Amino acid sequence: MYRNVALGKSCLVNAGAVLNHDCTVEAYCQIGCNAVVAARAVVPEGTKVMHGEVVE
């Protein structure tokens, strides 16, 4: 996890996931193994980002 990451309530971030700088993961999200959330990206509430996926 890089700097300035906003992580919402009750999120699950699995091993190997990368949350780049200035991204937002809203409440109740699941970030899978080796998933990447790019810089300044927003993951909407309740989203499941599966293993290996990239959110830009």
XYZ file of N, CA, C and O in Angstrom:
224
model
N 0.851 -1.162 0.000
C 0.000 0.000 0.000
C 0.904 1.235 0.000
O 1.809 1.339 0.814
N 0.643 2.125 -0.927
C 1.427 3.355 -1.046
C 0.804 4.468 -0.216
O -0.187 4.259 0.474
N 1.329 5.669 -0.326
C 0.853 6.797 0.487
C -0.478 7.337 -0.018
O -0.833 7.176 -1.187
N -1.193 7.978 0.883
C -2.468 8.644 0.580
C -3.520 7.705 -0.001
O -4.243 8.071 -0.923
N -3.623 6.513 0.533
C -4.661 5.565 0.122
C -5.832 5.694 1.086
O -5.644 5.636 2.303
N -7.032 5.885 0.548
C -8.235 5.951 1.376
C -8.911 4.584 1.325
O -9.319 4.125 0.258
N -9.009 3.941 2.477
C -9.574 2.594 2.567
C -10.843 2.667 3.394
O -10.817 3.056 4.566
N -11.970 2.297 2.778
C -13.272 2.389 3.439
C -13.502 1.324 4.494
O -12.696 0.410 4.691
N -14.639 1.408 5.131
C -15.052 0.514 6.209
C -15.202 -0.932 5.718
O -15.745 -1.176 4.642
N -14.702 -1.869 6.501
C -14.882 -3.314 6.299
C -14.376 -3.813 4.947
O -15.018 -4.650 4.313
N -13.239 -3.309 4.507
C -12.629 -3.787 3.271
C -11.696 -4.957 3.564
O -11.125 -5.042 4.649
N -11.541 -5.823 2.582
C -10.606 -6.939 2.680
C -9.580 -6.784 1.573
O -9.938 -6.741 0.390
N -8.309 -6.673 1.965
C -7.215 -6.550 0.999
C -6.343 -7.787 1.176
O -5.721 -7.970 2.224
N -6.314 -8.644 0.166
C -5.567 -9.893 0.241
C -4.075 -9.698 -0.027
O -3.651 -8.682 -0.570
N -3.317 -10.722 0.330
C -1.856 -10.701 0.177
C -1.464 -10.450 -1.274
O -2.074 -10.982 -2.196
N -0.451 -9.617 -1.454
C 0.073 -9.353 -2.788
C -0.667 -8.277 -3.551
O -0.243 -7.888 -4.641
N -1.780 -7.772 -3.009
C -2.518 -6.698 -3.679
C -1.715 -5.406 -3.602
O -1.008 -5.165 -2.625
N -1.817 -4.579 -4.645
C -1.105 -3.300 -4.690
C -2.130 -2.178 -4.775
O -2.946 -2.142 -5.699
N -2.074 -1.268 -3.805
C -2.919 -0.078 -3.812
C -1.981 1.108 -4.011
O -1.248 1.491 -3.111
N -1.991 1.672 -5.215
C -1.079 2.758 -5.560
C -1.507 4.071 -4.911
O -2.626 4.210 -4.416
N -0.614 5.060 -4.975
C -0.827 6.344 -4.307
C -2.102 7.038 -4.749
O -2.529 6.940 -5.898
N -2.718 7.703 -3.790
C -3.890 8.548 -4.021
C -5.105 7.803 -4.551
O -5.978 8.411 -5.184
N -5.209 6.495 -4.331
C -6.400 5.773 -4.767
C -7.406 5.698 -3.622
O -7.067 5.924 -2.463
N -8.653 5.391 -3.975
C -9.723 5.281 -2.990
C -10.418 3.939 -3.164
O -10.852 3.598 -4.261
N -10.515 3.210 -2.078
C -11.270 1.961 -2.053
C -12.427 2.210 -1.086
O -12.221 2.380 0.117
N -13.646 2.275 -1.634
C -14.802 2.597 -0.802
C -15.200 1.399 0.064
O -14.633 0.313 -0.052
N -16.174 1.571 0.920
C -16.575 0.581 1.922
C -16.991 -0.761 1.308
O -17.523 -0.806 0.199
N -16.726 -1.818 2.067
C -17.184 -3.183 1.783
C -16.617 -3.782 0.490
O -17.258 -4.604 -0.154
N -15.422 -3.381 0.111
C -14.787 -3.917 -1.088
C -13.865 -5.076 -0.737
O -13.401 -5.198 0.395
N -13.614 -5.899 -1.722
C -12.642 -6.981 -1.585
C -11.631 -6.850 -2.714
O -11.997 -6.799 -3.881
N -10.361 -6.804 -2.346
C -9.276 -6.692 -3.313
C -8.517 -8.015 -3.279
O -7.940 -8.381 -2.256
N -8.529 -8.749 -4.389
C -7.955 -10.090 -4.450
C -6.442 -10.113 -4.525
O -5.783 -9.090 -4.715
N -5.891 -11.317 -4.375
C -4.442 -11.527 -4.439
C -3.887 -11.003 -5.769
O -4.470 -11.247 -6.826
N -2.794 -10.266 -5.690
C -2.086 -9.738 -6.861
C -2.907 -8.782 -7.716
O -2.535 -8.510 -8.859
N -4.021 -8.273 -7.190
C -4.787 -7.247 -7.897
C -4.065 -5.913 -7.745
O -3.321 -5.701 -6.787
N -4.296 -5.002 -8.700
C -3.661 -3.683 -8.665
C -4.734 -2.614 -8.805
O -5.558 -2.666 -9.719
N -4.714 -1.658 -7.878
C -5.552 -0.472 -7.998
C -4.597 0.666 -8.340
O -3.717 1.022 -7.554
N -4.751 1.216 -9.536
C -3.825 2.223 -10.058
C -3.942 3.542 -9.301
O -4.926 3.802 -8.598
N -2.932 4.375 -9.479
C -2.903 5.694 -8.854
C -4.141 6.495 -9.226
O -4.571 6.502 -10.375
N -4.740 7.124 -8.236
C -5.914 7.992 -8.379
C -7.186 7.272 -8.841
O -8.168 7.900 -9.203
N -7.183 5.953 -8.838
C -8.381 5.195 -9.207
C -9.351 5.148 -8.019
O -8.952 5.295 -6.869
N -10.632 4.943 -8.327
C -11.658 4.791 -7.295
C -12.346 3.452 -7.500
O -12.827 3.150 -8.589
N -12.390 2.653 -6.428
C -13.104 1.386 -6.447
C -14.435 1.635 -5.731
O -14.449 1.927 -4.529
N -15.570 1.542 -6.448
C -16.866 1.856 -5.844
C -17.263 0.881 -4.725
O -16.815 -0.264 -4.693
N -18.099 1.342 -3.838
C -18.561 0.567 -2.693
C -19.072 -0.816 -3.109
O -19.817 -0.953 -4.082
N -18.634 -1.830 -2.370
C -19.116 -3.190 -2.569
C -18.487 -3.945 -3.730
O -18.908 -5.056 -4.044
N -17.477 -3.386 -4.357
C -16.855 -4.015 -5.531
C -15.902 -5.132 -5.131
O -15.188 -5.020 -4.142
N -15.891 -6.210 -5.914
C -14.900 -7.264 -5.759
C -13.926 -7.162 -6.920
O -14.315 -7.288 -8.079
N -12.665 -6.910 -6.600
C -11.617 -6.875 -7.605
C -10.923 -8.236 -7.502
O -10.282 -8.534 -6.503
N -11.077 -9.053 -8.512
C -10.600 -10.428 -8.463
C -9.087 -10.496 -8.627
O -8.450 -9.545 -9.069
N -8.514 -11.649 -8.282
C -7.064 -11.808 -8.323
C -6.517 -11.505 -9.727
O -7.100 -11.891 -10.731
N -5.439 -10.726 -9.728
C -4.784 -10.376 -10.981
C -5.418 -9.248 -11.774
O -4.855 -8.785 -12.752
N -6.580 -8.764 -11.358
C -7.250 -7.669 -12.086
C -6.540 -6.340 -11.841
O -5.887 -6.153 -10.823
N -6.711 -5.415 -12.780
C -6.170 -4.063 -12.655
C -7.322 -3.076 -12.768
O -8.107 -3.142 -13.711
N -7.432 -2.161 -11.797
C -8.437 -1.116 -11.809
C -7.711 0.183 -12.137
O -6.789 0.581 -11.429
N -8.114 0.832 -13.238
C -7.463 2.090 -13.632
C -8.411 3.255 -13.498
O -9.560 3.147 -13.618
